[in-house]
């Protein structure tokens, strides 16, 4: 399968060995050399060689190939979460670049294999994507291109409405069906113990809980549902092929979700390892300058954007350093002598162990929440910017640590997407759908909202409503197939 | 390759050929790129599938770098990377207008124009003929890079004929570079004449404006450095700039010959017919003052315009007041003459057909 030149192949072997010796534990990783046009194509397909037909891949390809042709950007590295892991090298790149990419890719491959948020992803996605493509092509043959594409467009409009954490949580309805007057008493063996084990107040409380539970059961869905695609899949009046298309798009969304949830960590981890391997093992003297040039490009910062490579690698290094020196735990937290803290070094050497642990169990939200310190923010010159309505431009707002952290976490929670849930599938007892937006200070973009609501309508095929806050008023927006209306509540 | 399918589908949606209801989702962004020595704006159409998302202006974000609270960020961070382009000469890439012209050509299946005349003026073109030690990898010249490496091997004595492996180093690489060369090229001028007498209303002028824009786009594709001149006339004619051309409204009578005479004078003085491709376009509502003036026009056409111009185009827009007689007169006078193209434009919807009338002959 692999078509590496003998020279690249021997480099690959070397790098695998170095990476293994450092403790990286990755899937078998297959490298292929492909042309820039292929790389653009694969990248447009999200890294895969085959996807179902859809214009948005064409759009992605259009953007990638234009920016490549005009020398604005090029893709160095691409790797797919799959077992075996597939990675691509661009034909004609310099040897140093290829080595760097390989070192970087082993970092990703290790992360895919070990990070817990990836544990539920399909490791045979390469085949699965091809199957999806075949299925959708079959529907196209049967129902016509336009028809299928139209449906895909509508579902894609709701693609972000999944519950990113649902695959990790265990089903909560383990208990049997509750009944209002059922026995709620705990077991007691001796009659005289009855009132001690089940005091009347406790019994009353349990009964009340049961009644509430029963009421909930009558609601549909019982609990607000974050996985709106799943809800539609089960309850919307769809034809078989539509159901399948919806489930395909939902599956793919879930497959890609962890990559969004761990972008900073994943890139940081891979960058950490390419740096480590390149500078200590792989580089030869003549390549150092080219390497430095390339690496600095990867981790460059810009005032307008957040660079996950940079933040990730710096945080991993910081963690390693802190745990090596024993800068953690209660003693460290409680110490407020700055000078003491500066020269704090207990020579514990726990750094390496700690970063491997971090890469296993954290995601971006917990990573930033736990390890982003005020000191780190100052050193890396972070700030928050916001839009100033008066001057009509974006301005630097503050360098306050709390604000920075809050903003970062906000952007990472739910992958920067608003949280929307199905509240009621039988709204007003008329089979209408009621969605609600968990408003957290930021309004939804109104024009997109109305268009999306229309798409929901076409799938639900009954009037749809969404509860949100707009310009500080609680609003209910509704689309009934003909009219889009809004009502203040 | 299946991406081509998707790519074409995307381009067709952007062009509005299919899925017309998607028009509202299409935005025409652009990015700054470099082509040869110039910075160009590259059109970057995008289709945004709507979804529930936050409004961008309220949310803000986190950045890294220097600055004080209150400092402007420069640009809109939500609009992707502002890039690092220097502020020097920035060209509006012709590609967008060229793409438009292509689109038009494709839509109307217009033939290529065969320029006539002596090839006189030089046009500059870039040609990849030279070699340089630096350049993009895509332009690497394999053979000369190899030769250079081989030379280095030979001269430093490390070349081993038994195992003739050459490993190039950075210094060996040679890249193709471009040179600017001059090429002779044909010259072309379009002279637009329009009747601005009282009977031509705003709608009529809008039609002329739209039509001339597309004609310009198409001719520009074939003639680099196309010149355009604008004449307006009622009972007398004068030359104006483009802006005035479309704004002026007079109330006088109409003597078409006045415009033709001025146009003839302009050509005779400035555009020697053996060097220039000449395209006179005349738009009116077809009202002329007298039959006598029409006869004069016909004589001018016969004696001057038809023999010397590539093609003479007359477009007649419908107006409430015009009789539309002029078109009939010309039709009677020049039946089946290839050198004059007559087209009637009843409404905006007919603009495309009319352009096809004018340019469909490939003259």
PDB file of C-alpha atoms in Angstrom, chain A residues 51-52 56 154-162 164 229 249-250 252-253 256, chain B residues 51:
ATOM      1  CA  UNK A  51     -17.104  10.515   0.403  1.00  0.00           C
ATOM      2  CA  UNK A  52     -20.672  10.712  -0.788  1.00  0.00           C
ATOM      3  CA  UNK A  56     -19.726  21.301  -0.092  1.00  0.00           C
ATOM      4  CA  UNK A 154     -31.348  20.176   5.077  1.00  0.00           C
ATOM      5  CA  UNK A 155     -29.795  17.658   7.393  1.00  0.00           C
ATOM      6  CA  UNK A 156     -26.398  19.339   7.156  1.00  0.00           C
ATOM      7  CA  UNK A 157     -28.072  22.462   8.359  1.00  0.00           C
ATOM      8  CA  UNK A 158     -28.750  20.577  11.609  1.00  0.00           C
ATOM      9  CA  UNK A 159     -25.464  18.697  11.655  1.00  0.00           C
ATOM     10  CA  UNK A 160     -24.231  20.506  14.759  1.00  0.00           C
ATOM     11  CA  UNK A 161     -27.286  19.527  16.776  1.00  0.00           C
ATOM     12  CA  UNK A 162     -25.836  16.442  18.387  1.00  0.00           C
ATOM     13  CA  UNK A 164     -21.211  15.500  21.960  1.00  0.00           C
ATOM     14  CA  UNK A 229     -30.651  14.436  15.005  1.00  0.00           C
ATOM     15  CA  UNK A 249     -24.717  12.282   8.536  1.00  0.00           C
ATOM     16  CA  UNK A 250     -25.240  11.838  12.267  1.00  0.00           C
ATOM     17  CA  UNK A 252     -20.129  11.154  10.595  1.00  0.00           C
ATOM     18  CA  UNK A 253     -20.799  14.120  12.854  1.00  0.00           C
ATOM     19  CA  UNK A 256     -15.584  14.090  13.793  1.00  0.00           C
TER      20      UNK A 256
ATOM     21  CA  UNK B  51     -27.400  26.492  11.136  1.00  0.00           C
TER      22      UNK B  51
END
